[in-house]
Amino acid sequence: MTRLMLGRTLERICKGVLLLCLLHFLIMMILYFDVYTQRFDLFSRFNNGRNGSRNNMSGAAGSGHHYYYYNISRPNATVASYLATGEQLVLSMQPETNQTPSPKPLPPCPENPPGLVGRLLIEFSSQMTMERVQKENPNVTDGGHYTPPDCRPRWKVAIIIPFRHRENHLKYWLHYLHPILRRQRIDYGIYIINQLGEDTFNRAKLLNVGYTEALKEADYDCFIFSDVDLIPMDDRNLYHCYDQPRHFAIAMDKFGFRLPYAGYFGGVSGLSKKQFLKINGFPNEYWGWGGEDDDIYNRITLNGMKVSRPDVRIGRYRMIKHERDKHNEPNPQRFNKIQNTKNTMKKDGISSLTYRLVQVKRYPLYTNISVEIGKPPPRPFKG
């Protein structure tokens, strides 16, 4: 009895398994034919569309539309994948172009650069060489040019130095000023205007020459005019232009770190291009030492501008001690000329400048411009 019941149970289990297998087979067949039918229908529709589009190709070309055909009989493919393939094909059919992303514009340089030191120790006792200065300033390019790599300065500054026989002073000036200017985030070029020959020196005329020659190289909009023997003692004395003409060297050690008189504009000064042209540049007729800076001050005030200055604690300068240069004796006519600035400034200045350019040579730390500027007119005979 027990064996009979066990046999019937096993028979039922086997039949159940067979029924499940048959059901599974039927489901698989249904799914297979359903998918096959869909694929065949989709293929037929696309094939018909392709044949129709071929027949209408001339009309499509006239209307500016383009048709692309894809192989949709791939296994494991989906409509989404067909669409993706179509997009890739469209992209591949487009002409190749340079798609290099344009660099992001640099931000403006900060008004108060964060890397400034403040008060500086300036000394002239250690030996200085051009090789040392060049190693200290690897980022300065030929001709004495530098542009901040991380920001966009407001001004493009030409620094102009009247020069003759001051090679030793120039080494110290470059040694101190290049690092200061880089910390100030100044876009600048340095121009040494060398007066050839041994005739009487003319500082203001050389500055006019520097202005003219610098503009041949770049579109400067700010000009700093500096004597080669003056070194700023504070890098917060920023070498760029301001809303009014700027006098930087207001507290020299030789004057006891005081302004010698209210109208003093000597040593180091700065004017924008617009301000410079407004006063017709600097006078050309001050031969010898003295007077030209007072004439420039008069030109500024007579044209309705005011001189701006830094705080006296920041505008301090050290001067390299030296003997007065030969052929740069005090100009005995300077006092008379200063009193006549109003009458002379429109006809004597950048508009009347004449000189002969002899040589332009670019050194690693500066650009040297050698010129001949003529001789002073003969002095009237006193009888």
Tab-separated table of N, CA and C in Angstrom, residues 87-188:
chain	number	residue	atom	x	y	z
A	87	GLU	N	23.093	60.381	-34.266
A	87	GLU	CA	23.719	61.627	-33.835
A	87	GLU	C	25.219	61.592	-34.091
A	88	GLN	N	25.855	60.449	-33.806
A	88	GLN	CA	27.288	60.340	-34.047
A	88	GLN	C	27.600	60.503	-35.530
A	89	LEU	N	26.715	59.899	-36.378
A	89	LEU	CA	26.943	60.007	-37.801
A	89	LEU	C	26.793	61.442	-38.281
A	90	VAL	N	25.795	62.140	-37.749
A	90	VAL	CA	25.611	63.543	-38.117
A	90	VAL	C	26.836	64.353	-37.745
A	91	LEU	N	27.375	64.096	-36.536
A	91	LEU	CA	28.560	64.825	-36.101
A	91	LEU	C	29.748	64.510	-36.986
A	92	SER	N	29.863	63.223	-37.381
A	92	SER	CA	31.003	62.843	-38.205
A	92	SER	C	30.915	63.427	-39.606
A	93	MET	N	29.681	63.736	-40.055
A	93	MET	CA	29.507	64.314	-41.388
A	93	MET	C	29.819	65.805	-41.420
A	94	GLN	N	29.883	66.451	-40.248
A	94	GLN	CA	30.155	67.878	-40.204
A	94	GLN	C	31.630	68.137	-40.455
A	95	PRO	N	31.978	69.272	-41.094
A	95	PRO	CA	33.394	69.564	-41.351
A	95	PRO	C	34.155	69.769	-40.053
A	96	GLU	N	35.405	69.298	-40.049
A	96	GLU	CA	36.242	69.423	-38.854
A	96	GLU	C	36.669	70.873	-38.677
A	97	THR	N	36.603	71.328	-37.466
A	97	THR	CA	37.046	72.689	-37.141
A	97	THR	C	37.891	72.642	-35.885
A	98	ASN	N	38.740	73.654	-35.718
A	98	ASN	CA	39.526	73.770	-34.485
A	98	ASN	C	38.608	74.181	-33.350
A	99	GLN	N	38.440	73.302	-32.399
A	99	GLN	CA	37.539	73.583	-31.290
A	99	GLN	C	38.320	73.775	-29.998
A	100	THR	N	39.540	74.356	-30.125
A	100	THR	CA	40.335	74.639	-28.937
A	100	THR	C	39.616	75.677	-28.094
A	101	PRO	N	39.329	75.366	-26.843
A	101	PRO	CA	38.589	76.326	-26.020
A	101	PRO	C	39.388	77.596	-25.800
A	102	SER	N	38.723	78.734	-25.930
A	102	SER	CA	39.408	80.007	-25.722
A	102	SER	C	39.725	80.179	-24.239
A	103	PRO	N	40.920	80.727	-23.924
A	103	PRO	CA	41.293	80.883	-22.514
A	103	PRO	C	40.385	81.866	-21.802
A	104	LYS	N	40.185	81.640	-20.531
A	104	LYS	CA	39.363	82.548	-19.746
A	104	LYS	C	40.049	83.902	-19.610
A	105	PRO	N	39.299	85.011	-19.692
A	105	PRO	CA	39.924	86.325	-19.506
A	105	PRO	C	40.464	86.471	-18.090
A	106	LEU	N	41.628	87.108	-17.989
A	106	LEU	CA	42.243	87.292	-16.678
A	106	LEU	C	41.457	88.321	-15.871
A	107	PRO	N	41.425	88.178	-14.568
A	107	PRO	CA	40.764	89.190	-13.734
A	107	PRO	C	41.614	90.449	-13.650
A	108	PRO	N	41.020	91.591	-13.342
A	108	PRO	CA	41.824	92.813	-13.169
A	108	PRO	C	42.812	92.652	-12.016
A	109	CYS	N	43.969	93.263	-12.154
A	109	CYS	CA	44.943	93.229	-11.059
A	109	CYS	C	44.400	94.016	-9.871
A	110	PRO	N	44.664	93.553	-8.649
A	110	PRO	CA	44.143	94.249	-7.470
A	110	PRO	C	44.776	95.618	-7.303
A	111	GLU	N	43.998	96.566	-6.807
A	111	GLU	CA	44.523	97.912	-6.576
A	111	GLU	C	45.629	97.901	-5.532
A	112	ASN	N	45.510	97.022	-4.553
A	112	ASN	CA	46.547	96.856	-3.531
A	112	ASN	C	47.101	95.438	-3.642
A	113	PRO	N	48.160	95.231	-4.439
A	113	PRO	CA	48.683	93.887	-4.655
A	113	PRO	C	49.044	93.209	-3.339
A	114	PRO	N	48.690	91.940	-3.182
A	114	PRO	CA	48.893	91.261	-1.895
A	114	PRO	C	50.337	90.931	-1.572
A	115	GLY	N	51.232	90.937	-2.561
A	115	GLY	CA	52.605	90.515	-2.298
A	115	GLY	C	53.562	91.627	-1.923
A	116	LEU	N	53.055	92.822	-1.646
A	116	LEU	CA	53.948	93.942	-1.321
A	116	LEU	C	54.587	93.752	0.044
A	117	VAL	N	55.810	94.280	0.168
A	117	VAL	CA	56.588	94.129	1.402
A	117	VAL	C	56.418	95.332	2.318
A	118	GLY	N	56.346	96.535	1.713
A	118	GLY	CA	56.303	97.764	2.515
A	118	GLY	C	57.668	98.424	2.531
A	119	ARG	N	58.118	98.838	3.715
A	119	ARG	CA	59.412	99.517	3.854
A	119	ARG	C	60.559	98.588	3.465
A	120	LEU	N	61.503	99.109	2.654
A	120	LEU	CA	62.604	98.312	2.126
A	120	LEU	C	63.946	98.824	2.640
A	121	LEU	N	64.885	97.908	2.780
A	121	LEU	CA	66.254	98.274	3.125
A	121	LEU	C	67.025	98.479	1.831
A	122	ILE	N	67.459	99.702	1.584
A	122	ILE	CA	68.175	100.041	0.356
A	122	ILE	C	69.618	100.392	0.708
A	123	GLU	N	70.544	99.674	0.100
A	123	GLU	CA	71.962	99.975	0.349
A	123	GLU	C	72.732	99.805	-0.959
A	124	PHE	N	73.872	100.517	-1.055
A	124	PHE	CA	74.654	100.522	-2.280
A	124	PHE	C	76.103	100.083	-2.038
A	125	SER	N	76.360	99.419	-0.911
A	125	SER	CA	77.729	99.036	-0.575
A	125	SER	C	78.150	97.726	-1.242
A	126	SER	N	77.212	96.810	-1.462
A	126	SER	CA	77.567	95.524	-2.068
A	126	SER	C	77.807	95.694	-3.564
A	127	GLN	N	78.708	94.882	-4.099
A	127	GLN	CA	79.031	94.965	-5.518
A	127	GLN	C	77.865	94.432	-6.342
A	128	MET	N	77.586	95.122	-7.439
A	128	MET	CA	76.454	94.733	-8.272
A	128	MET	C	76.937	94.495	-9.702
A	129	THR	N	76.413	93.429	-10.321
A	129	THR	CA	76.728	93.120	-11.706
A	129	THR	C	75.424	92.875	-12.480
A	130	MET	N	75.480	93.058	-13.781
A	130	MET	CA	74.310	92.801	-14.615
A	130	MET	C	73.965	91.312	-14.614
A	131	GLU	N	74.977	90.468	-14.526
A	131	GLU	CA	74.711	89.025	-14.501
A	131	GLU	C	73.890	88.650	-13.274
A	132	ARG	N	74.225	89.236	-12.143
A	132	ARG	CA	73.468	88.953	-10.918
A	132	ARG	C	72.023	89.435	-11.056
A	133	VAL	N	71.849	90.642	-11.574
A	133	VAL	CA	70.501	91.194	-11.710
A	133	VAL	C	69.676	90.355	-12.681
A	134	GLN	N	70.306	89.878	-13.742
A	134	GLN	CA	69.583	89.066	-14.705
A	134	GLN	C	69.130	87.743	-14.084
A	135	LYS	N	69.969	87.123	-13.267
A	135	LYS	CA	69.589	85.874	-12.599
A	135	LYS	C	68.461	86.104	-11.604
A	136	GLU	N	68.424	87.289	-11.011
A	136	GLU	CA	67.378	87.591	-10.031
A	136	GLU	C	66.006	87.819	-10.689
A	137	ASN	N	66.007	88.069	-11.993
A	137	ASN	CA	64.751	88.434	-12.669
A	137	ASN	C	64.541	87.586	-13.925
A	138	PRO	N	64.356	86.282	-13.781
A	138	PRO	CA	64.227	85.415	-14.968
A	138	PRO	C	62.949	85.648	-15.746
A	139	ASN	N	61.936	86.240	-15.132
A	139	ASN	CA	60.654	86.439	-15.812
A	139	ASN	C	60.601	87.721	-16.638
A	140	VAL	N	61.653	88.535	-16.552
A	140	VAL	CA	61.722	89.754	-17.361
A	140	VAL	C	62.216	89.382	-18.752
A	141	THR	N	61.507	89.815	-19.773
A	141	THR	CA	61.862	89.458	-21.143
A	141	THR	C	62.764	90.512	-21.771
A	142	ASP	N	63.329	90.170	-22.926
A	142	ASP	CA	64.281	91.054	-23.601
A	142	ASP	C	63.710	92.452	-23.777
A	143	GLY	N	64.569	93.427	-23.542
A	143	GLY	CA	64.146	94.818	-23.617
A	143	GLY	C	63.638	95.360	-22.303
A	144	GLY	N	63.636	94.498	-21.239
A	144	GLY	CA	63.168	94.948	-19.934
A	144	GLY	C	61.666	94.997	-19.812
A	145	HIS	N	60.985	94.012	-20.389
A	145	HIS	CA	59.522	93.985	-20.375
A	145	HIS	C	59.003	92.920	-19.410
A	146	TYR	N	57.876	93.223	-18.815
A	146	TYR	CA	57.226	92.253	-17.920
A	146	TYR	C	55.721	92.499	-17.932
A	147	THR	N	54.963	91.394	-17.967
A	147	THR	CA	53.510	91.435	-17.863
A	147	THR	C	53.065	90.431	-16.821
A	148	PRO	N	52.240	90.810	-15.847
A	148	PRO	CA	51.784	89.847	-14.834
A	148	PRO	C	51.067	88.672	-15.495
A	149	PRO	N	51.382	87.429	-15.108
A	149	PRO	CA	50.749	86.278	-15.756
A	149	PRO	C	49.357	85.950	-15.227
A	150	ASP	N	48.999	86.510	-14.053
A	150	ASP	CA	47.774	86.061	-13.383
A	150	ASP	C	46.691	87.126	-13.288
A	151	CYS	N	46.924	88.326	-13.846
A	151	CYS	CA	45.894	89.368	-13.780
A	151	CYS	C	46.108	90.367	-14.907
A	152	ARG	N	45.129	91.243	-15.105
A	152	ARG	CA	45.147	92.224	-16.184
A	152	ARG	C	45.324	93.622	-15.606
A	153	PRO	N	46.521	94.229	-15.768
A	153	PRO	CA	46.745	95.569	-15.216
A	153	PRO	C	45.906	96.616	-15.933
A	154	ARG	N	45.588	97.667	-15.202
A	154	ARG	CA	44.817	98.758	-15.800
A	154	ARG	C	45.682	99.562	-16.764
A	155	TRP	N	46.974	99.742	-16.424
A	155	TRP	CA	47.859	100.589	-17.201
A	155	TRP	C	48.946	99.764	-17.877
A	156	LYS	N	49.395	100.251	-19.032
A	156	LYS	CA	50.602	99.729	-19.676
A	156	LYS	C	51.648	100.826	-19.556
A	157	VAL	N	52.711	100.559	-18.789
A	157	VAL	CA	53.601	101.610	-18.305
A	157	VAL	C	54.959	101.556	-19.007
A	158	ALA	N	55.388	102.699	-19.531
A	158	ALA	CA	56.751	102.870	-20.032
A	158	ALA	C	57.538	103.663	-18.990
A	159	ILE	N	58.638	103.090	-18.516
A	159	ILE	CA	59.492	103.769	-17.534
A	159	ILE	C	60.709	104.312	-18.279
A	160	ILE	N	60.885	105.618	-18.227
A	160	ILE	CA	61.858	106.316	-19.061
A	160	ILE	C	62.919	106.959	-18.179
A	161	ILE	N	64.187	106.687	-18.491
A	161	ILE	CA	65.308	107.180	-17.688
A	161	ILE	C	66.263	107.964	-18.585
A	162	PRO	N	66.447	109.272	-18.333
A	162	PRO	CA	67.468	110.024	-19.076
A	162	PRO	C	68.856	109.589	-18.600
A	163	PHE	N	69.805	109.474	-19.533
A	163	PHE	CA	71.024	108.745	-19.169
A	163	PHE	C	72.239	109.269	-19.925
A	164	ARG	N	73.356	109.245	-19.200
A	164	ARG	CA	74.685	109.386	-19.813
A	164	ARG	C	75.743	109.053	-18.756
A	165	HIS	N	76.582	108.068	-19.073
A	165	HIS	CA	77.724	107.688	-18.229
A	165	HIS	C	77.314	107.328	-16.797
A	166	ARG	N	76.239	106.575	-16.628
A	166	ARG	CA	75.799	106.179	-15.281
A	166	ARG	C	75.613	104.657	-15.188
A	167	GLU	N	76.522	103.909	-15.785
A	167	GLU	CA	76.369	102.455	-15.848
A	167	GLU	C	76.290	101.819	-14.464
A	168	ASN	N	77.100	102.285	-13.523
A	168	ASN	CA	77.090	101.687	-12.183
A	168	ASN	C	75.767	101.959	-11.470
A	169	HIS	N	75.232	103.158	-11.613
A	169	HIS	CA	73.936	103.482	-11.010
A	169	HIS	C	72.820	102.626	-11.621
A	170	LEU	N	72.918	102.398	-12.922
A	170	LEU	CA	71.884	101.620	-13.605
A	170	LEU	C	71.791	100.198	-13.043
A	171	LYS	N	72.904	99.603	-12.693
A	171	LYS	CA	72.885	98.241	-12.129
A	171	LYS	C	72.065	98.198	-10.843
A	172	TYR	N	72.290	99.170	-9.962
A	172	TYR	CA	71.525	99.207	-8.703
A	172	TYR	C	70.052	99.495	-8.968
A	173	TRP	N	69.795	100.404	-9.885
A	173	TRP	CA	68.398	100.743	-10.188
A	173	TRP	C	67.647	99.506	-10.671
A	174	LEU	N	68.230	98.765	-11.599
A	174	LEU	CA	67.586	97.559	-12.114
A	174	LEU	C	67.460	96.489	-11.031
A	175	HIS	N	68.478	96.386	-10.188
A	175	HIS	CA	68.469	95.388	-9.106
A	175	HIS	C	67.278	95.594	-8.168
A	176	TYR	N	66.987	96.834	-7.846
A	176	TYR	CA	65.894	97.119	-6.910
A	176	TYR	C	64.539	97.247	-7.603
A	177	LEU	N	64.512	97.897	-8.766
A	177	LEU	CA	63.209	98.235	-9.361
A	177	LEU	C	62.512	97.048	-10.025
A	178	HIS	N	63.236	96.175	-10.673
A	178	HIS	CA	62.551	95.042	-11.319
A	178	HIS	C	61.717	94.227	-10.315
A	179	PRO	N	62.266	93.809	-9.176
A	179	PRO	CA	61.429	93.069	-8.218
A	179	PRO	C	60.267	93.890	-7.666
A	180	ILE	N	60.507	95.186	-7.435
A	180	ILE	CA	59.420	96.041	-6.929
A	180	ILE	C	58.276	96.109	-7.935
A	181	LEU	N	58.605	96.351	-9.189
A	181	LEU	CA	57.575	96.491	-10.221
A	181	LEU	C	56.815	95.185	-10.429
A	182	ARG	N	57.491	94.060	-10.341
A	182	ARG	CA	56.806	92.774	-10.503
A	182	ARG	C	55.850	92.525	-9.341
A	183	ARG	N	56.277	92.874	-8.124
A	183	ARG	CA	55.377	92.706	-6.974
A	183	ARG	C	54.166	93.630	-7.085
A	184	GLN	N	54.352	94.770	-7.734
A	184	GLN	CA	53.242	95.719	-7.907
A	184	GLN	C	52.295	95.318	-9.035
A	185	ARG	N	52.558	94.205	-9.703
A	185	ARG	CA	51.717	93.723	-10.806
A	185	ARG	C	51.606	94.770	-11.924
A	186	ILE	N	52.784	95.350	-12.284
A	186	ILE	CA	52.829	96.372	-13.319
A	186	ILE	C	53.178	95.727	-14.655
A	187	ASP	N	52.453	96.088	-15.707
A	187	ASP	CA	52.803	95.721	-17.078
A	187	ASP	C	53.707	96.845	-17.597
A	188	TYR	N	55.000	96.572	-17.727
A	188	TYR	CA	55.934	97.669	-17.963
A	188	TYR	C	57.043	97.298	-18.938
